[in-house]
């Protein structure tokens, strides 16, 4: 297939790709080549085999992204190489043979370097193969190198309480380097602009030039390490040509002056150099640090071991130094000698005796493919900590349907009253225990932090007494109105918390106390010596909240949350996800968002890329590989009793609606073979309906639940279920046993993402209602106000001819469209759990009258919308059941 330029490009796919996949790769290639932003929807199935629910072909989206990435990268590097080896000649005096000779020398120098690198990597591969043949992988895992850290039972685990006391702190200690590499991290756009206006710049900006020479690479990100591992594994299935193709250096005629001998350069066998980046929690091999468990504690402890004042014998033995640079180089070569995942990197670091977290930085520059999860890519501080720059590189974000939610969640924070109280209690205990040994201004700052917490706690308790069950908005200044907290310099407090490492010291102390409590006898405990109960890293959590409190702006809003169960909470909610994503977009060569269900895509354009020129953002929606005859789309408005089904909050709990829903699902389960997955709008409504069905009796004397159980095996998801595998194994066993099964879950829940109900596991997908959030909640109201006001401001700039009323009216429509888009993105993701490959087939049943509305229907994926052959109003429930029966008879006959 030829692309827009008329080129029949070979993507080196190991299988013959579907025509849709070929078109997908061509459009990806063009989008990246032109340096654009692309939003790609390609519901062609997937190779993600979560829990191995079904064997699936591998020549689908992940492999498609793999082969595109390396093909484009190698071809682009080849072009760059040819351009770089051109010889700039001033005038026409130089003979042709001299120009050619100079060009060949430059070319051969690069080839020689590449060949040496590949030879070194090949030697490592051969050594690894030989080791496996001689010792077996199990023996290699059990071997201990002399550089390995002490075991968990080592005496070094016993820590004196001196380790938990913060060092003397004076104001001038933090002033020598007032702007750390992440000074702007967490600050609002308004604050950053104000600091820049007065000449402040972060150290990261000052060091940007040092990263400018990074080799061009593809940066691939997905939600979890398991999905990244699948991408990496597929990468190893494909063989790609070198970025430098073989070329002949031809000798010139004998009549010309001295000339080089003719020679033929063989192509360098160039393996794809990939690197998977992870956090310290994923990669730490120092047992005394990794055993802390929580990521903030591991991060802080790691940094503490690197401080200049730390005695040499107490520093981390795995930390790279000048003396161990050769081990860092070994790590780099072993990482690039084969396609590795995150676990492989940790094993290599442990085997060599070097920290894989820090050593991986040396592998970034020569890497062609760098993979990492969302959390590391989307936080500037995390990218800086890893030494990863997106500048000039191509960023591909897979499973991007929830990207905006991911950005919002990463940069929002919620703290409960219990957590504030716990942090206050911990500080008081810490102050009481170590007061006589704290020096400098430590006592002053600890008292100030305690006062800040007391003020916030007083506010929360006061608010709870006035509006115990109502969410609401919070004015940041009101939080500090008590206890004289408004006189405290929060920025100085935050600097102290960061530089003194008080949160890590305090939380390590609590872990130490917990360890002592477990090992000490409980009899005769003196209540006067009672220690604080072991808890999560509360002070670290509160510290993150104080960061938001110190930089309030229009990008986010503070809220009071009153849960039905549990203590009241304060929450900082990020409203504008584009601010934290903008730097990636502006620095990267191109940005690709890819997913199976990206519709409606206009929301991405308006919420993430509204500041870009319209011509820079391109959307692509490719049809399903499955034929339309393999999909039955059925928007269903009423069931066998002809009761109109509309699952709004006001109507969904009526007896008639829940009864009609039960009768409808029983009928569908009787006519849909094998597995049926039913998605409800919320866990609360699923639980309410399940309880009603267990009581509601039919004329036959059976309850609706008993009628369901007599039709298929019934399985119920719940928010408290932690063992998804067990439910899915039982679900599959019931299908394999011939009875069939129905699984009840929730849109946006654990079963609606990452799990593939292909073939018999998902012959039917039923969506009950439209999962709108509670628009009266504080979070939804804050988001609504922001969306509407942002739309109003844009209209004021782009359409000044509109009067005030017209602008307000259009802005209100934008708000309504926003919530419809948010809701339908979740519905589409649930629908996409079925029909995973070309020969698959399934019925998609949409239960709610509102699915007939134009604003909802147009947001359905094209592949399902095109399969709706008959308008629901034109057929009875019985006629629809006949069509359903005929559909499955056609495919199973």
GROMACS .gro file of N, CA and C in nm, residues 606-698:
model
  279
  606UNK      N    1  -0.980   1.992   2.240
  606UNK     CA    2  -1.016   2.114   2.313
  606UNK      C    3  -0.951   2.121   2.450
  607UNK      N    4  -0.939   2.008   2.520
  607UNK     CA    5  -0.891   2.011   2.658
  607UNK      C    6  -0.739   2.000   2.671
  608UNK      N    7  -0.675   1.932   2.576
  608UNK     CA    8  -0.530   1.914   2.586
  608UNK      C    9  -0.452   1.999   2.487
  609UNK      N   10  -0.513   2.032   2.373
  609UNK     CA   11  -0.438   2.099   2.267
  609UNK      C   12  -0.505   2.225   2.217
  610UNK      N   13  -0.587   2.288   2.301
  610UNK     CA   14  -0.660   2.407   2.258
  610UNK      C   15  -0.571   2.523   2.221
  611UNK      N   16  -0.447   2.526   2.270
  611UNK     CA   17  -0.355   2.636   2.244
  611UNK      C   18  -0.277   2.618   2.113
  612UNK      N   19  -0.287   2.499   2.050
  612UNK     CA   20  -0.215   2.474   1.926
  612UNK      C   21  -0.295   2.521   1.806
  613UNK      N   22  -0.222   2.550   1.697
  613UNK     CA   23  -0.290   2.581   1.570
  613UNK      C   24  -0.371   2.459   1.526
  614UNK      N   25  -0.492   2.477   1.479
  614UNK     CA   26  -0.577   2.363   1.442
  614UNK      C   27  -0.509   2.268   1.343
  615UNK      N   28  -0.427   2.322   1.254
  615UNK     CA   29  -0.361   2.238   1.154
  615UNK      C   30  -0.255   2.147   1.209
  616UNK      N   31  -0.216   2.167   1.335
  616UNK     CA   32  -0.111   2.084   1.395
  616UNK      C   33  -0.167   1.958   1.460
  617UNK      N   34  -0.296   1.957   1.490
  617UNK     CA   35  -0.359   1.843   1.558
  617UNK      C   36  -0.443   1.765   1.457
  618UNK      N   37  -0.414   1.637   1.445
  618UNK     CA   38  -0.485   1.552   1.349
  618UNK      C   39  -0.549   1.434   1.421
  619UNK      N   40  -0.669   1.399   1.381
  619UNK     CA   41  -0.738   1.283   1.439
  619UNK      C   42  -0.759   1.178   1.331
  620UNK      N   43  -0.745   1.052   1.371
  620UNK     CA   44  -0.761   0.941   1.277
  620UNK      C   45  -0.841   0.832   1.348
  621UNK      N   46  -0.951   0.792   1.288
  621UNK     CA   47  -1.032   0.683   1.341
  621UNK      C   48  -1.042   0.576   1.235
  622UNK      N   49  -0.987   0.461   1.265
  622UNK     CA   50  -0.985   0.353   1.167
  622UNK      C   51  -1.095   0.253   1.198
  623UNK      N   52  -1.153   0.192   1.094
  623UNK     CA   53  -1.261   0.096   1.117
  623UNK      C   54  -1.209  -0.031   1.183
  624UNK      N   55  -1.303  -0.107   1.237
  624UNK     CA   56  -1.268  -0.233   1.299
  624UNK      C   57  -1.229  -0.335   1.192
  625UNK      N   58  -1.138  -0.425   1.229
  625UNK     CA   59  -1.101  -0.530   1.133
  625UNK      C   60  -1.217  -0.627   1.114
  626UNK      N   61  -1.310  -0.626   1.209
  626UNK     CA   62  -1.424  -0.717   1.202
  626UNK      C   63  -1.528  -0.663   1.105
  627UNK      N   64  -1.585  -0.750   1.026
  627UNK     CA   65  -1.690  -0.712   0.933
  627UNK      C   66  -1.814  -0.667   1.010
  628UNK      N   67  -1.890  -0.576   0.951
  628UNK     CA   68  -2.012  -0.528   1.015
  628UNK      C   69  -2.111  -0.641   1.043
  629UNK      N   70  -2.102  -0.747   0.964
  629UNK     CA   71  -2.195  -0.858   0.985
  629UNK      C   72  -2.162  -0.936   1.113
  630UNK      N   73  -2.044  -0.912   1.170
  630UNK     CA   74  -2.004  -0.980   1.293
  630UNK      C   75  -2.044  -0.902   1.418
  631UNK      N   76  -2.107  -0.786   1.399
  631UNK     CA   77  -2.147  -0.702   1.512
  631UNK      C   78  -2.296  -0.673   1.504
  632UNK      N   79  -2.365  -0.697   1.612
  632UNK     CA   80  -2.505  -0.660   1.622
  632UNK      C   81  -2.517  -0.550   1.726
  633UNK      N   82  -2.546  -0.429   1.683
  633UNK     CA   83  -2.566  -0.317   1.775
  633UNK      C   84  -2.713  -0.296   1.799
  634UNK      N   85  -2.755  -0.295   1.925
  634UNK     CA   86  -2.898  -0.288   1.957
  634UNK      C   87  -2.924  -0.189   2.070
  635UNK      N   88  -2.955  -0.063   2.038
  635UNK     CA   89  -3.002   0.030   2.142
  635UNK      C   90  -3.145  -0.009   2.181
  636UNK      N   91  -3.165  -0.044   2.306
  636UNK     CA   92  -3.293  -0.100   2.351
  636UNK      C   93  -3.358  -0.005   2.451
  637UNK      N   94  -3.481   0.039   2.418
  637UNK     CA   95  -3.548   0.139   2.501
  637UNK      C   96  -3.643   0.077   2.603
  638UNK      N   97  -3.701  -0.038   2.571
  638UNK     CA   98  -3.794  -0.104   2.662
  638UNK      C   99  -3.781  -0.255   2.648
  639UNK      N  100  -3.824  -0.327   2.753
  639UNK     CA  101  -3.810  -0.472   2.754
  639UNK      C  102  -3.941  -0.543   2.727
  640UNK      N  103  -3.953  -0.667   2.777
  640UNK     CA  104  -4.073  -0.746   2.748
  640UNK      C  105  -4.202  -0.687   2.805
  641UNK      N  106  -4.194  -0.607   2.911
  641UNK     CA  107  -4.314  -0.545   2.969
  641UNK      C  108  -4.346  -0.409   2.906
  642UNK      N  109  -4.262  -0.368   2.812
  642UNK     CA  110  -4.281  -0.241   2.740
  642UNK      C  111  -4.270  -0.119   2.832
  643UNK      N  112  -4.195  -0.132   2.940
  643UNK     CA  113  -4.168  -0.020   3.030
  643UNK      C  114  -4.049   0.057   2.975
  644UNK      N  115  -4.065   0.187   2.954
  644UNK     CA  116  -3.956   0.268   2.901
  644UNK      C  117  -3.842   0.274   3.003
  645UNK      N  118  -3.723   0.238   2.958
  645UNK     CA  119  -3.608   0.235   3.049
  645UNK      C  120  -3.524   0.361   3.033
  646UNK      N  121  -3.516   0.437   3.141
  646UNK     CA  122  -3.431   0.556   3.146
  646UNK      C  123  -3.369   0.560   3.285
  647UNK      N  124  -3.238   0.532   3.291
  647UNK     CA  125  -3.172   0.511   3.420
  647UNK      C  126  -3.114   0.641   3.476
  648UNK      N  127  -3.198   0.744   3.481
  648UNK     CA  128  -3.158   0.867   3.548
  648UNK      C  129  -3.165   0.844   3.698
  649UNK      N  130  -3.104   0.933   3.775
  649UNK     CA  131  -3.101   0.917   3.920
  649UNK      C  132  -3.244   0.916   3.976
  650UNK      N  133  -3.333   0.993   3.913
  650UNK     CA  134  -3.469   1.005   3.963
  650UNK      C  135  -3.554   0.881   3.931
  651UNK      N  136  -3.524   0.810   3.822
  651UNK     CA  137  -3.612   0.703   3.774
  651UNK      C  138  -3.556   0.562   3.791
  652UNK      N  139  -3.425   0.550   3.810
  652UNK     CA  140  -3.365   0.417   3.800
  652UNK      C  141  -3.400   0.323   3.916
  653UNK      N  142  -3.443   0.379   4.030
  653UNK     CA  143  -3.470   0.294   4.146
  653UNK      C  144  -3.617   0.257   4.162
  654UNK      N  145  -3.699   0.289   4.063
  654UNK     CA  146  -3.840   0.251   4.072
  654UNK      C  147  -3.854   0.101   4.052
  655UNK      N  148  -3.958   0.044   4.113
  655UNK     CA  149  -3.981  -0.101   4.103
  655UNK      C  150  -4.000  -0.143   3.957
  656UNK      N  151  -4.074  -0.062   3.881
  656UNK     CA  152  -4.102  -0.099   3.742
  656UNK      C  153  -3.973  -0.100   3.658
  657UNK      N  154  -3.885  -0.003   3.682
  657UNK     CA  155  -3.761   0.003   3.604
  657UNK      C  156  -3.670  -0.114   3.639
  658UNK      N  157  -3.652  -0.145   3.768
  658UNK     CA  158  -3.563  -0.254   3.807
  658UNK      C  159  -3.619  -0.391   3.767
  659UNK      N  160  -3.752  -0.402   3.769
  659UNK     CA  161  -3.814  -0.528   3.724
  659UNK      C  162  -3.797  -0.546   3.575
  660UNK      N  163  -3.823  -0.438   3.498
  660UNK     CA  164  -3.806  -0.446   3.353
  660UNK      C  165  -3.661  -0.478   3.316
  661UNK      N  166  -3.568  -0.419   3.389
  661UNK     CA  167  -3.427  -0.446   3.363
  661UNK      C  168  -3.396  -0.593   3.388
  662UNK      N  169  -3.448  -0.648   3.498
  662UNK     CA  170  -3.422  -0.790   3.528
  662UNK      C  171  -3.481  -0.883   3.423
  663UNK      N  172  -3.606  -0.858   3.384
  663UNK     CA  173  -3.669  -0.942   3.281
  663UNK      C  174  -3.593  -0.934   3.149
  664UNK      N  175  -3.547  -0.813   3.117
  664UNK     CA  176  -3.474  -0.794   2.991
  664UNK      C  177  -3.343  -0.872   2.991
  665UNK      N  178  -3.267  -0.866   3.100
  665UNK     CA  179  -3.139  -0.935   3.106
  665UNK      C  180  -3.158  -1.087   3.108
  666UNK      N  181  -3.261  -1.134   3.176
  666UNK     CA  182  -3.291  -1.278   3.173
  666UNK      C  183  -3.317  -1.323   3.029
  667UNK      N  184  -3.397  -1.245   2.956
  667UNK     CA  185  -3.428  -1.280   2.816
  667UNK      C  186  -3.302  -1.276   2.729
  668UNK      N  187  -3.220  -1.175   2.748
  668UNK     CA  188  -3.097  -1.166   2.669
  668UNK      C  189  -3.004  -1.284   2.698
  669UNK      N  190  -2.994  -1.323   2.824
  669UNK     CA  191  -2.906  -1.435   2.861
  669UNK      C  192  -2.956  -1.567   2.803
  670UNK      N  193  -3.085  -1.579   2.782
  670UNK     CA  194  -3.139  -1.701   2.722
  670UNK      C  195  -3.107  -1.711   2.574
  671UNK      N  196  -3.088  -1.597   2.509
  671UNK     CA  197  -3.069  -1.598   2.364
  671UNK      C  198  -2.926  -1.565   2.321
  672UNK      N  199  -2.842  -1.522   2.413
  672UNK     CA  200  -2.701  -1.497   2.382
  672UNK      C  201  -2.621  -1.613   2.436
  673UNK      N  202  -2.550  -1.687   2.352
  673UNK     CA  203  -2.475  -1.804   2.400
  673UNK      C  204  -2.351  -1.766   2.481
  674UNK      N  205  -2.301  -1.863   2.556
  674UNK     CA  206  -2.173  -1.851   2.628
  674UNK      C  207  -2.172  -1.734   2.727
  675UNK      N  208  -2.076  -1.640   2.710
  675UNK     CA  209  -2.056  -1.537   2.810
  675UNK      C  210  -2.122  -1.405   2.777
  676UNK      N  211  -2.182  -1.342   2.880
  676UNK     CA  212  -2.243  -1.210   2.868
  676UNK      C  213  -2.185  -1.122   2.979
  677UNK      N  214  -2.138  -1.002   2.942
  677UNK     CA  215  -2.085  -0.908   3.040
  677UNK      C  216  -2.179  -0.788   3.046
  678UNK      N  217  -2.227  -0.756   3.166
  678UNK     CA  218  -2.323  -0.647   3.185
  678UNK      C  219  -2.255  -0.537   3.266
  679UNK      N  220  -2.251  -0.417   3.209
  679UNK     CA  221  -2.187  -0.303   3.276
  679UNK      C  222  -2.294  -0.208   3.330
  680UNK      N  223  -2.288  -0.184   3.462
  680UNK     CA  224  -2.379  -0.090   3.528
  680UNK      C  225  -2.310   0.046   3.541
  681UNK      N  226  -2.389   0.153   3.567
  681UNK     CA  227  -2.327   0.286   3.576
  681UNK      C  228  -2.246   0.308   3.704
  682UNK      N  229  -2.273   0.229   3.811
  682UNK     CA  230  -2.199   0.248   3.936
  682UNK      C  231  -2.212   0.122   4.020
  683UNK      N  232  -2.117   0.103   4.112
  683UNK     CA  233  -2.124  -0.010   4.204
  683UNK      C  234  -2.246   0.001   4.295
  684UNK      N  235  -2.278   0.124   4.335
  684UNK     CA  236  -2.391   0.144   4.426
  684UNK      C  237  -2.521   0.098   4.361
  685UNK      N  238  -2.541   0.134   4.234
  685UNK     CA  239  -2.665   0.092   4.166
  685UNK      C  240  -2.665  -0.058   4.138
  686UNK      N  241  -2.549  -0.114   4.104
  686UNK     CA  242  -2.540  -0.259   4.083
  686UNK      C  243  -2.580  -0.333   4.211
  687UNK      N  244  -2.530  -0.287   4.325
  687UNK     CA  245  -2.563  -0.351   4.452
  687UNK      C  246  -2.712  -0.337   4.483
  688UNK      N  247  -2.768  -0.219   4.455
  688UNK     CA  248  -2.911  -0.196   4.481
  688UNK      C  249  -2.997  -0.288   4.396
  689UNK      N  250  -2.963  -0.299   4.268
  689UNK     CA  251  -3.042  -0.383   4.177
  689UNK      C  252  -3.028  -0.531   4.213
  690UNK      N  253  -2.907  -0.574   4.246
  690UNK     CA  254  -2.885  -0.715   4.283
  690UNK      C  255  -2.969  -0.753   4.405
  691UNK      N  256  -2.974  -0.666   4.505
  691UNK     CA  257  -3.055  -0.693   4.624
  691UNK      C  258  -3.204  -0.699   4.589
  692UNK      N  259  -3.248  -0.610   4.499
  692UNK     CA  260  -3.389  -0.610   4.458
  692UNK      C  261  -3.423  -0.739   4.384
  693UNK      N  262  -3.337  -0.782   4.293
  693UNK     CA  263  -3.362  -0.905   4.216
  693UNK      C  264  -3.366  -1.028   4.307
  694UNK      N  265  -3.291  -1.026   4.415
  694UNK     CA  266  -3.290  -1.141   4.506
  694UNK      C  267  -3.419  -1.150   4.587
  695UNK      N  268  -3.498  -1.042   4.587
  695UNK     CA  269  -3.624  -1.041   4.662
  695UNK      C  270  -3.745  -1.044   4.569
  696UNK      N  271  -3.733  -0.986   4.450
  696UNK     CA  272  -3.847  -0.971   4.359
  696UNK      C  273  -3.885  -1.106   4.296
  697UNK      N  274  -4.006  -1.153   4.323
  697UNK     CA  275  -4.047  -1.284   4.275
  697UNK      C  276  -4.132  -1.273   4.147
  698UNK      N  277  -4.113  -1.372   4.060
  698UNK     CA  278  -4.187  -1.384   3.935
  698UNK      C  279  -4.314  -1.465   3.962
   0.00000   0.00000   0.00000
